[in-house]
Amino acid sequence: MRAMGSVRAGRAAVSLLLAGALLGACSDEPLPPAPSAPGTGTAAPAPLPAVPTATGEPMEGELGSATGAPAPVWDEESRAAAVATATEVMTAYARPALDPDTWWGEFSRFLSPAAQQDYQWVQPASIAATSVGPGPAALVDESSVYLARVEVPTDAGTYRVLLSRQDGPTPWLVERVEPPEGVV
């Protein structure tokens, strides 16, 4: 019977901790650190930092400060860099005749870490485009200073390249290469 009482006491303690955490999550005040579990000598993990609330300020102003570098802006230089990067990316991408190691070595340098994970298994022979053009690439979406969508014409149709940047001085990196509709 004594064991049953300690289980109930333990459940009650857990319930109180969860209730306190839920109530604390509704408050702007941080929770105090939880006491260590009896007999373990180990303190509970520190609470997570508070999630910033929406202030009505543009998100772009907050993100640039995460790296300590100036936030990016849309100017002629950044627009030209986005278009040039997308063109270089598609030039490296649209080479299905290359062996996979050479193709990856030249294409992967343009990719964000997440895109490197996504594209590491692509077989160049499966790519429909073999050349860039005719015509120039065009920036088609600049709704965020951290993202750019550029359309790049190829012999297989117009590909869309999604680029990102972490802050003002950071170069554009590829997040996604989207083939034309109907092309796999």
Tab-separated table of C-alpha atoms in Angstrom:
chain	number	residue	atom	x	y	z
A	1	MET	CA	0.000	0.000	0.000
A	2	ARG	CA	2.913	2.321	0.756
A	3	ALA	CA	4.199	1.910	-2.833
A	4	MET	CA	0.780	2.848	-4.179
A	5	GLY	CA	0.839	6.043	-2.092
A	6	SER	CA	4.252	7.067	-3.445
A	7	VAL	CA	3.056	6.470	-7.024
A	8	ARG	CA	0.059	8.717	-6.367
A	9	ALA	CA	2.299	11.328	-4.780
A	10	GLY	CA	4.615	11.160	-7.768
A	11	ARG	CA	1.723	11.543	-10.194
A	12	ALA	CA	0.410	14.479	-8.200
A	13	ALA	CA	3.840	16.146	-8.287
A	14	VAL	CA	4.094	15.653	-12.042
A	15	SER	CA	0.570	17.044	-12.494
A	16	LEU	CA	1.470	20.114	-10.437
A	17	LEU	CA	4.672	20.655	-12.425
A	18	LEU	CA	2.781	20.374	-15.723
A	19	ALA	CA	0.045	22.715	-14.525
A	20	GLY	CA	2.660	25.220	-13.395
A	21	ALA	CA	4.450	24.971	-16.723
A	22	LEU	CA	1.229	25.527	-18.637
A	23	LEU	CA	0.301	28.503	-16.482
A	24	GLY	CA	3.814	29.863	-16.797
A	25	ALA	CA	3.638	29.553	-20.578
A	26	CYS	CA	0.703	31.956	-20.528
A	27	SER	CA	2.751	34.543	-18.673
A	28	ASP	CA	5.609	36.785	-19.738
A	29	GLU	CA	7.419	35.959	-16.494
A	30	PRO	CA	9.998	33.141	-16.678
A	31	LEU	CA	9.445	30.140	-14.433
A	32	PRO	CA	11.899	29.518	-11.608
A	33	PRO	CA	14.086	26.443	-12.060
A	34	ALA	CA	12.414	23.242	-10.938
A	35	PRO	CA	13.820	21.614	-7.793
A	36	SER	CA	15.832	18.468	-8.175
A	37	ALA	CA	13.993	15.187	-8.031
A	38	PRO	CA	14.208	13.624	-4.585
A	39	GLY	CA	17.088	11.245	-4.249
A	40	THR	CA	18.598	12.030	-7.676
A	41	GLY	CA	20.633	15.142	-6.960
A	42	THR	CA	19.970	16.162	-10.553
A	43	ALA	CA	18.191	19.415	-11.258
A	44	ALA	CA	15.446	19.493	-13.838
A	45	PRO	CA	16.427	21.059	-17.177
A	46	ALA	CA	16.297	24.838	-17.335
A	47	PRO	CA	13.138	26.255	-18.897
A	48	LEU	CA	13.271	27.133	-22.576
A	49	PRO	CA	13.716	30.813	-23.430
A	50	ALA	CA	10.536	32.741	-24.031
A	51	VAL	CA	9.306	32.858	-27.609
A	52	PRO	CA	9.221	36.437	-28.899
A	53	THR	CA	5.735	37.762	-29.422
A	54	ALA	CA	4.531	39.554	-32.502
A	55	THR	CA	5.188	43.239	-32.118
A	56	GLY	CA	3.994	44.479	-35.477
A	57	GLU	CA	7.601	45.108	-36.500
A	58	PRO	CA	8.788	43.467	-39.721
A	59	MET	CA	10.455	40.130	-39.076
A	60	GLU	CA	13.380	41.158	-41.275
A	61	GLY	CA	14.563	43.657	-38.659
A	62	GLU	CA	14.838	40.910	-36.072
A	63	LEU	CA	16.569	38.240	-38.159
A	64	GLY	CA	19.591	40.226	-39.294
A	65	SER	CA	20.576	40.804	-35.703
A	66	ALA	CA	20.810	37.030	-35.055
A	67	THR	CA	24.188	36.925	-36.796
A	68	GLY	CA	25.373	40.323	-35.664
A	69	ALA	CA	25.637	41.391	-39.309
A	70	PRO	CA	23.485	44.053	-40.937
A	71	ALA	CA	20.076	42.948	-42.126
A	72	PRO	CA	19.802	42.533	-45.899
A	73	VAL	CA	18.040	45.061	-48.091
A	74	TRP	CA	16.688	44.943	-51.606
A	75	ASP	CA	18.881	47.112	-53.782
A	76	GLU	CA	20.224	46.745	-57.316
A	77	GLU	CA	23.317	44.901	-56.070
A	78	SER	CA	21.323	42.255	-54.150
A	79	ARG	CA	18.872	41.821	-57.037
A	80	ALA	CA	21.736	41.344	-59.502
A	81	ALA	CA	23.430	38.897	-57.104
A	82	ALA	CA	20.218	36.840	-56.809
A	83	VAL	CA	19.812	36.628	-60.597
A	84	ALA	CA	23.514	35.838	-61.128
A	85	THR	CA	23.469	33.136	-58.432
A	86	ALA	CA	20.348	31.496	-59.877
A	87	THR	CA	21.912	31.504	-63.357
A	88	GLU	CA	25.148	29.955	-62.045
A	89	VAL	CA	23.151	27.382	-60.091
A	90	MET	CA	21.174	26.301	-63.142
A	91	THR	CA	24.343	26.202	-65.240
A	92	ALA	CA	25.837	23.782	-62.681
A	93	TYR	CA	22.546	21.870	-62.284
A	94	ALA	CA	21.587	21.365	-65.950
A	95	ARG	CA	24.352	18.943	-66.871
A	96	PRO	CA	22.866	15.461	-66.923
A	97	ALA	CA	25.809	13.999	-68.841
A	98	LEU	CA	28.260	14.565	-65.949
A	99	ASP	CA	29.218	11.780	-63.597
A	100	PRO	CA	27.473	12.164	-60.202
A	101	ASP	CA	30.629	13.046	-58.228
A	102	THR	CA	31.695	15.846	-60.571
A	103	TRP	CA	28.130	17.158	-60.829
A	104	TRP	CA	27.698	17.174	-57.025
A	105	GLY	CA	31.068	18.828	-56.437
A	106	GLU	CA	30.160	21.740	-58.704
A	107	PHE	CA	26.453	22.034	-57.821
A	108	SER	CA	26.574	21.554	-54.040
A	109	ARG	CA	28.676	24.662	-53.371
A	110	PHE	CA	25.587	26.781	-54.103
A	111	LEU	CA	23.302	24.943	-51.674
A	112	SER	CA	22.218	25.757	-48.155
A	113	PRO	CA	22.933	22.999	-45.604
A	114	ALA	CA	19.275	21.893	-45.742
A	115	ALA	CA	19.314	21.787	-49.556
A	116	GLN	CA	22.541	19.763	-49.487
A	117	GLN	CA	20.655	17.129	-47.504
A	118	ASP	CA	17.747	17.243	-49.960
A	119	TYR	CA	19.793	17.060	-53.163
A	120	GLN	CA	22.616	14.720	-52.169
A	121	TRP	CA	20.967	11.707	-53.825
A	122	VAL	CA	19.948	13.373	-57.093
A	123	GLN	CA	21.264	11.576	-60.134
A	124	PRO	CA	22.277	14.108	-62.803
A	125	ALA	CA	21.057	11.759	-65.549
A	126	SER	CA	17.490	12.358	-64.271
A	127	ILE	CA	17.652	16.118	-64.948
A	128	ALA	CA	15.684	17.204	-68.025
A	129	ALA	CA	17.516	20.488	-68.701
A	130	THR	CA	20.861	20.418	-70.487
A	131	SER	CA	21.505	24.139	-70.938
A	132	VAL	CA	20.478	27.553	-69.631
A	133	GLY	CA	18.684	29.972	-71.940
A	134	PRO	CA	17.500	31.300	-74.239
A	135	GLY	CA	16.960	34.583	-72.526
A	136	PRO	CA	18.003	35.968	-69.153
A	137	ALA	CA	16.901	34.874	-65.688
A	138	ALA	CA	14.382	37.113	-63.918
A	139	LEU	CA	13.733	37.886	-60.269
A	140	VAL	CA	10.007	37.199	-59.770
A	141	ASP	CA	9.523	37.370	-55.991
A	142	GLU	CA	11.214	39.663	-53.530
A	143	SER	CA	8.519	39.782	-50.861
A	144	SER	CA	11.139	39.073	-48.169
A	145	VAL	CA	14.665	40.463	-48.013
A	146	TYR	CA	15.787	36.977	-46.959
A	147	LEU	CA	14.263	35.050	-49.885
A	148	ALA	CA	14.315	35.434	-53.651
A	149	ARG	CA	12.573	33.419	-56.323
A	150	VAL	CA	14.257	33.598	-59.708
A	151	GLU	CA	12.977	32.093	-62.960
A	152	VAL	CA	15.706	30.701	-65.191
A	153	PRO	CA	14.882	29.628	-68.763
A	154	THR	CA	16.409	26.346	-69.958
A	155	ASP	CA	16.049	24.094	-72.972
A	156	ALA	CA	13.522	22.048	-70.915
A	157	GLY	CA	11.421	25.036	-69.824
A	158	THR	CA	11.647	27.660	-67.102
A	159	TYR	CA	12.965	26.491	-63.735
A	160	ARG	CA	12.297	28.412	-60.519
A	161	VAL	CA	15.165	28.752	-58.066
A	162	LEU	CA	14.417	29.645	-54.444
A	163	LEU	CA	17.344	31.417	-52.805
A	164	SER	CA	17.919	32.496	-49.214
A	165	ARG	CA	20.401	34.582	-47.306
A	166	GLN	CA	21.065	34.850	-43.599
A	167	ASP	CA	21.951	38.533	-43.430
A	168	GLY	CA	23.194	41.422	-45.569
A	169	PRO	CA	26.752	40.282	-46.308
A	170	THR	CA	25.936	36.565	-46.633
A	171	PRO	CA	25.739	35.321	-50.232
A	172	TRP	CA	22.568	33.853	-51.685
A	173	LEU	CA	22.220	30.076	-51.246
A	174	VAL	CA	19.856	27.684	-53.000
A	175	GLU	CA	16.980	26.211	-51.015
A	176	ARG	CA	15.088	24.638	-53.908
A	177	VAL	CA	15.297	24.102	-57.676
A	178	GLU	CA	11.774	23.656	-59.058
A	179	PRO	CA	11.406	22.184	-62.530
A	180	PRO	CA	8.809	23.495	-64.975
A	181	GLU	CA	5.309	22.083	-64.647
A	182	GLY	CA	5.127	18.624	-66.203
A	183	VAL	CA	8.891	18.044	-65.937
A	184	VAL	CA	10.050	15.631	-63.282
